[in-house]
Amino acid sequence: MDQSIKAYIKLLVQEAVQQSPGLPGSLPTGRTQYVIANWKMNKTLQEMLDFLQQLKEGNGVEVVVCPPAPLLYPAKLYVQGQNKDIHIGAQNTHQEENGAYTGETAASLLKEIGCSHCIIGHSERRQYAQEDDATVNLKAKQALKRGLTPIICIGETLQQKQQNQTEKVLTTQMLGALEGIDASEVVFAYEPVWAIGTGESATAEEAQRIHAYIRAVLAHLDKENAEKVSILYGGSVNENNAQEFAAMTDIDGVLVGGASLKVDSFQKIIAVFAKGA
Ligand code: PGA
């Protein structure tokens, strides 16, 4: 590893340790708390409508449901018609304004149909669609340009974790994603790849330590704004472990895959974060 990057990371780790003892936070942080459903390639139109009919508002927590692209507009119409304070987010967008990109969706269209957020750089897309940090950066810029809040996913693989590369990987992903972007306009989701869909989440203490590190990187970029950025945890979050994550100072919500497919478990996770909001 390049010596200067090594020194930089060492410094950030030290700062993160100093700034955050990793203890559960009892004071409200003032940051928006999110509970986000990432449905990936799941659910039919009818299943979505049943889910949204039962889903209750967040009580101070920003609830965002991210269904597959063809369900975004009906989802928006439904929550609007019901007057429910539930946000609709996309799982991806394209970095260009428009053009010959078969199968892609423009950020401007997502905005037009009522989306407020967009997940960007999910590890599955980094894997299957070869999205790199530069693409993530362009997508985030395009989303912001069109008024969508990017939820930028970062995280290390199991191999990178075993090789003690976590901080290096996260720093590279963050610096790449944020090039030319004001960090206070985005949401970060720390999603260790080894924890996604495996049933093996990070421990809350482990996640807190990494979130404090992410915030230290943000503070290096912009000291004032670092405290304002919501950093979510994702990876095998469920109704049983949500409480432990919610109790941590630097964990400002969760991005939920599997456990967001059942309205009961998703609602329980929202309730956990609503208590602290
Ligand atoms: P999971 O997925 O909750 O099923 O682990 C999380 C995600 O991929 O965002």
Coordinates of C-alpha atoms and ligand atoms in Angstrom, one line a residue:
M1 CA 0.0 0.0 0.0
D2 CA 1.2 3.5 -0.8
Q3 CA 2.9 4.9 2.3
S4 CA 1.0 8.2 2.2
I5 CA -2.4 6.4 2.1
K6 CA -1.3 4.2 5.0
A7 CA -0.4 7.2 7.1
Y8 CA -3.6 9.0 6.2
I9 CA -5.7 6.0 7.2
K10 CA -3.7 5.5 10.4
L11 CA -4.4 9.1 11.3
L12 CA -8.1 8.8 10.5
V13 CA -8.4 5.6 12.6
Q14 CA -6.8 7.4 15.5
E15 CA -9.2 10.3 15.2
A16 CA -12.2 8.0 14.9
V17 CA -11.1 6.2 18.1
Q18 CA -10.6 9.5 19.9
Q19 CA -13.9 11.1 18.7
S20 CA -16.1 8.1 19.4
P21 CA -15.6 5.7 22.2
G22 CA -18.0 3.3 20.5
L23 CA -20.4 3.5 23.4
P24 CA -24.1 3.5 22.7
G25 CA -25.3 7.1 22.2
S26 CA -28.0 8.4 24.4
L27 CA -28.2 12.0 23.1
P28 CA -30.1 12.8 19.9
T29 CA -27.6 13.6 17.1
G30 CA -29.9 15.9 15.1
R31 CA -29.2 13.8 12.0
T32 CA -32.1 12.4 9.9
Q33 CA -32.7 8.7 10.9
Y34 CA -33.6 6.5 8.0
V35 CA -35.1 3.1 7.6
I36 CA -34.9 2.1 4.0
A37 CA -36.3 -1.0 2.2
N38 CA -34.2 -2.3 -0.7
W39 CA -36.5 -4.8 -2.3
K40 CA -34.0 -5.7 -5.1
M41 CA -35.7 -7.8 -7.8
N42 CA -38.6 -8.9 -5.6
K43 CA -42.4 -8.3 -5.4
T44 CA -45.3 -8.0 -7.8
L45 CA -47.5 -5.0 -8.2
Q46 CA -50.2 -6.5 -6.1
E47 CA -47.7 -7.5 -3.4
M48 CA -46.4 -4.0 -3.3
L49 CA -49.8 -2.5 -2.9
D50 CA -50.7 -4.9 -0.1
F51 CA -47.4 -4.0 1.6
L52 CA -47.9 -0.2 1.3
Q53 CA -51.5 -0.4 2.5
Q54 CA -50.3 -2.0 5.7
L55 CA -47.2 0.1 6.2
K56 CA -47.4 2.9 8.7
E57 CA -45.6 6.2 8.7
G58 CA -42.2 6.6 10.4
N59 CA -43.0 8.8 13.4
G60 CA -39.9 11.0 13.0
V61 CA -38.0 8.4 11.0
E62 CA -37.6 8.9 7.3
V63 CA -39.0 5.7 5.7
V64 CA -38.0 5.0 2.1
V65 CA -39.2 2.1 0.0
C66 CA -37.1 1.2 -3.0
P67 CA -39.1 -1.2 -5.2
P68 CA -38.1 -2.5 -8.7
A69 CA -38.2 0.3 -11.3
P70 CA -41.6 -0.5 -12.9
L71 CA -43.2 -0.3 -9.5
L72 CA -41.9 3.2 -8.6
Y73 CA -44.7 5.2 -10.2
P74 CA -47.6 3.1 -8.9
A75 CA -45.9 3.1 -5.4
K76 CA -45.7 6.9 -5.5
L77 CA -49.3 7.3 -6.6
Y78 CA -50.4 4.9 -3.9
V79 CA -48.7 6.6 -1.0
Q80 CA -49.7 10.0 -2.3
G81 CA -53.3 8.9 -2.6
Q82 CA -53.2 7.6 1.0
N83 CA -51.5 10.7 2.2
K84 CA -48.8 8.7 3.8
D85 CA -45.5 10.2 4.7
I86 CA -43.5 7.4 3.0
H87 CA -40.8 8.1 0.5
I88 CA -40.1 6.2 -2.7
G89 CA -36.6 5.6 -3.9
A90 CA -35.0 4.0 -6.9
Q91 CA -32.4 1.2 -6.7
N92 CA -30.2 2.7 -9.5
T93 CA -30.1 5.5 -12.0
H94 CA -27.9 6.2 -15.1
Q95 CA -25.2 8.9 -15.0
E96 CA -26.2 10.5 -18.4
E97 CA -29.0 12.9 -18.8
N98 CA -30.7 10.7 -21.5
G99 CA -29.8 8.9 -24.7
A100 CA -29.2 5.5 -26.2
Y101 CA -28.8 3.5 -23.0
T102 CA -31.2 0.5 -23.4
G103 CA -32.7 -0.6 -20.2
E104 CA -31.5 2.3 -18.1
T105 CA -33.5 5.0 -16.2
A106 CA -32.7 8.7 -16.2
A107 CA -32.6 10.6 -12.9
S108 CA -34.8 13.3 -14.3
L109 CA -37.5 10.7 -15.0
L110 CA -37.2 9.2 -11.5
K111 CA -37.7 12.7 -10.1
E112 CA -40.6 13.4 -12.4
I113 CA -42.5 10.3 -11.2
G114 CA -42.0 11.3 -7.6
C115 CA -38.8 9.5 -6.3
S116 CA -36.9 11.4 -3.6
H117 CA -33.9 9.1 -3.2
C118 CA -31.8 6.8 -5.2
I119 CA -29.5 4.0 -4.0
I120 CA -26.2 4.2 -5.8
G121 CA -23.2 1.8 -5.9
H122 CA -24.9 -1.1 -4.2
S123 CA -22.3 -3.9 -4.0
E124 CA -24.5 -6.1 -6.2
R125 CA -24.4 -3.5 -8.9
R126 CA -20.6 -3.1 -8.4
Q127 CA -20.4 -6.8 -8.9
Y128 CA -22.9 -7.5 -11.7
A129 CA -22.9 -4.2 -13.5
Q130 CA -19.2 -3.5 -13.0
E131 CA -19.9 -0.1 -11.4
D132 CA -16.7 1.4 -10.1
D133 CA -16.1 4.4 -7.9
A134 CA -15.9 6.8 -10.9
T135 CA -19.3 5.6 -12.1
V136 CA -20.7 5.9 -8.6
N137 CA -19.5 9.5 -8.5
L138 CA -21.1 10.4 -11.9
K139 CA -24.4 8.7 -10.9
A140 CA -24.4 10.6 -7.6
K141 CA -23.7 13.9 -9.3
Q142 CA -26.5 13.2 -11.8
A143 CA -28.9 12.3 -9.0
L144 CA -28.1 15.5 -7.1
K145 CA -28.5 17.5 -10.3
R146 CA -32.0 16.2 -10.7
G147 CA -33.0 16.6 -7.1
L148 CA -32.6 13.1 -5.8
T149 CA -30.8 12.3 -2.6
P150 CA -28.1 9.6 -3.4
I151 CA -27.7 6.8 -0.9
I152 CA -24.2 5.8 -1.6
C153 CA -23.3 2.2 -0.6
I154 CA -19.8 1.3 0.4
G155 CA -18.3 -1.8 2.0
E156 CA -15.5 -4.3 2.0
T157 CA -15.6 -8.0 0.8
L158 CA -14.8 -10.8 3.2
Q159 CA -11.4 -11.2 1.6
Q160 CA -10.6 -7.5 2.1
K161 CA -11.8 -7.7 5.7
Q162 CA -9.6 -10.7 6.3
Q163 CA -6.6 -8.9 4.8
N164 CA -7.2 -5.9 7.1
Q165 CA -8.1 -3.7 4.1
T166 CA -11.4 -2.4 5.3
E167 CA -10.4 1.2 6.1
K168 CA -8.4 1.4 2.9
V169 CA -11.3 0.1 0.8
L170 CA -13.8 2.4 2.4
T171 CA -11.5 5.5 2.1
T172 CA -11.0 4.8 -1.6
Q173 CA -14.7 4.3 -2.2
M174 CA -15.6 7.4 -0.3
L175 CA -13.0 9.7 -1.9
G176 CA -14.0 8.4 -5.3
A177 CA -17.7 8.7 -4.8
L178 CA -17.4 12.2 -3.4
E179 CA -15.2 13.8 -6.0
G180 CA -16.8 17.3 -6.6
I181 CA -19.7 16.6 -4.3
D182 CA -20.8 18.3 -1.1
A183 CA -20.9 15.3 1.3
S184 CA -23.7 16.9 3.3
E185 CA -26.1 16.3 0.4
V186 CA -25.7 12.6 0.4
V187 CA -26.5 9.7 2.7
F188 CA -23.9 6.9 3.1
A189 CA -24.8 3.3 3.7
Y190 CA -22.0 1.1 5.1
E191 CA -22.8 -2.4 3.8
P192 CA -20.1 -4.9 4.3
V193 CA -20.4 -7.3 1.4
W194 CA -19.9 -10.4 3.6
A195 CA -23.0 -9.4 5.7
I196 CA -25.4 -8.9 2.8
G197 CA -28.0 -11.6 2.5
T198 CA -25.9 -14.0 4.6
G199 CA -27.8 -13.7 7.9
E200 CA -24.4 -12.8 9.4
S201 CA -24.5 -9.1 10.3
A202 CA -21.7 -7.1 11.6
T203 CA -21.9 -6.7 15.4
A204 CA -23.2 -3.3 16.4
E205 CA -19.9 -2.4 18.1
E206 CA -18.0 -3.4 14.9
A207 CA -20.4 -1.3 12.8
Q208 CA -20.1 1.7 15.2
R209 CA -16.3 1.6 14.9
I210 CA -16.5 1.6 11.1
H211 CA -19.1 4.4 11.1
A212 CA -16.9 6.5 13.3
Y213 CA -14.1 5.9 10.8
I214 CA -16.4 6.9 7.9
R215 CA -17.3 10.1 9.8
A216 CA -13.6 10.8 10.5
V217 CA -13.0 10.6 6.7
L218 CA -15.9 13.0 6.2
A219 CA -14.5 15.3 8.8
H220 CA -11.2 15.5 6.9
L221 CA -13.1 16.5 3.8
D222 CA -15.4 19.0 5.6
K223 CA -15.2 19.3 9.4
E224 CA -18.5 21.2 9.7
N225 CA -20.6 19.0 7.6
A226 CA -19.4 15.6 8.8
E227 CA -21.6 15.7 11.8
K228 CA -24.7 16.3 9.6
V229 CA -24.3 13.3 7.3
S230 CA -26.5 10.3 8.0
I231 CA -24.6 7.0 7.9
L232 CA -26.7 3.9 7.7
Y233 CA -25.8 0.3 8.3
G234 CA -26.9 -2.5 6.0
G235 CA -26.3 -6.2 5.9
S236 CA -28.6 -8.8 7.5
V237 CA -30.5 -6.2 9.6
N238 CA -33.6 -7.7 11.1
E239 CA -36.2 -7.0 13.8
N240 CA -34.0 -8.8 16.4
N241 CA -30.8 -7.0 15.9
A242 CA -32.1 -3.5 14.8
Q243 CA -32.1 -2.3 18.4
E244 CA -28.4 -2.8 18.9
F245 CA -27.6 -0.8 15.8
A246 CA -30.1 2.0 16.7
A247 CA -28.3 2.4 20.1
M248 CA -25.0 3.4 18.4
T249 CA -24.0 7.1 18.2
D250 CA -22.9 7.0 14.6
I251 CA -25.5 4.7 13.1
D252 CA -28.3 6.9 11.7
G253 CA -30.5 4.2 10.4
V254 CA -30.5 1.0 8.3
L255 CA -30.7 -0.2 4.7
V256 CA -32.7 -3.4 4.9
G257 CA -32.9 -6.1 2.2
G258 CA -34.5 -9.5 3.2
A259 CA -36.2 -8.2 6.3
S260 CA -37.9 -5.4 4.4
L261 CA -39.9 -7.8 2.3
K262 CA -42.3 -8.6 5.1
V263 CA -44.3 -5.6 6.3
D264 CA -44.3 -6.9 9.9
S265 CA -40.6 -7.2 10.3
F266 CA -40.0 -3.9 8.4
Q267 CA -42.5 -2.1 10.6
K268 CA -40.7 -3.4 13.8
I269 CA -37.4 -2.1 12.5
I270 CA -39.0 1.3 11.9
A271 CA -40.4 1.3 15.4
V272 CA -37.0 0.7 16.9
F273 CA -35.5 3.7 15.2
A274 CA -38.6 5.8 15.8
K275 CA -38.0 5.4 19.6
G276 CA -34.7 7.1 19.4
A277 CA -35.7 9.8 16.8
Ligands
PGA1 P1 -29.9 -7.8 3.5 O1 -29.6 -6.8 2.2 O2 -30.6 -7.0 4.5 O3 -30.8 -8.9 2.9 O4 -28.6 -8.4 4.0 C1 -29.2 -5.5 2.5 C2 -28.9 -4.8 1.2 O5 -28.4 -5.4 0.3 O6 -29.1 -3.6 1.1

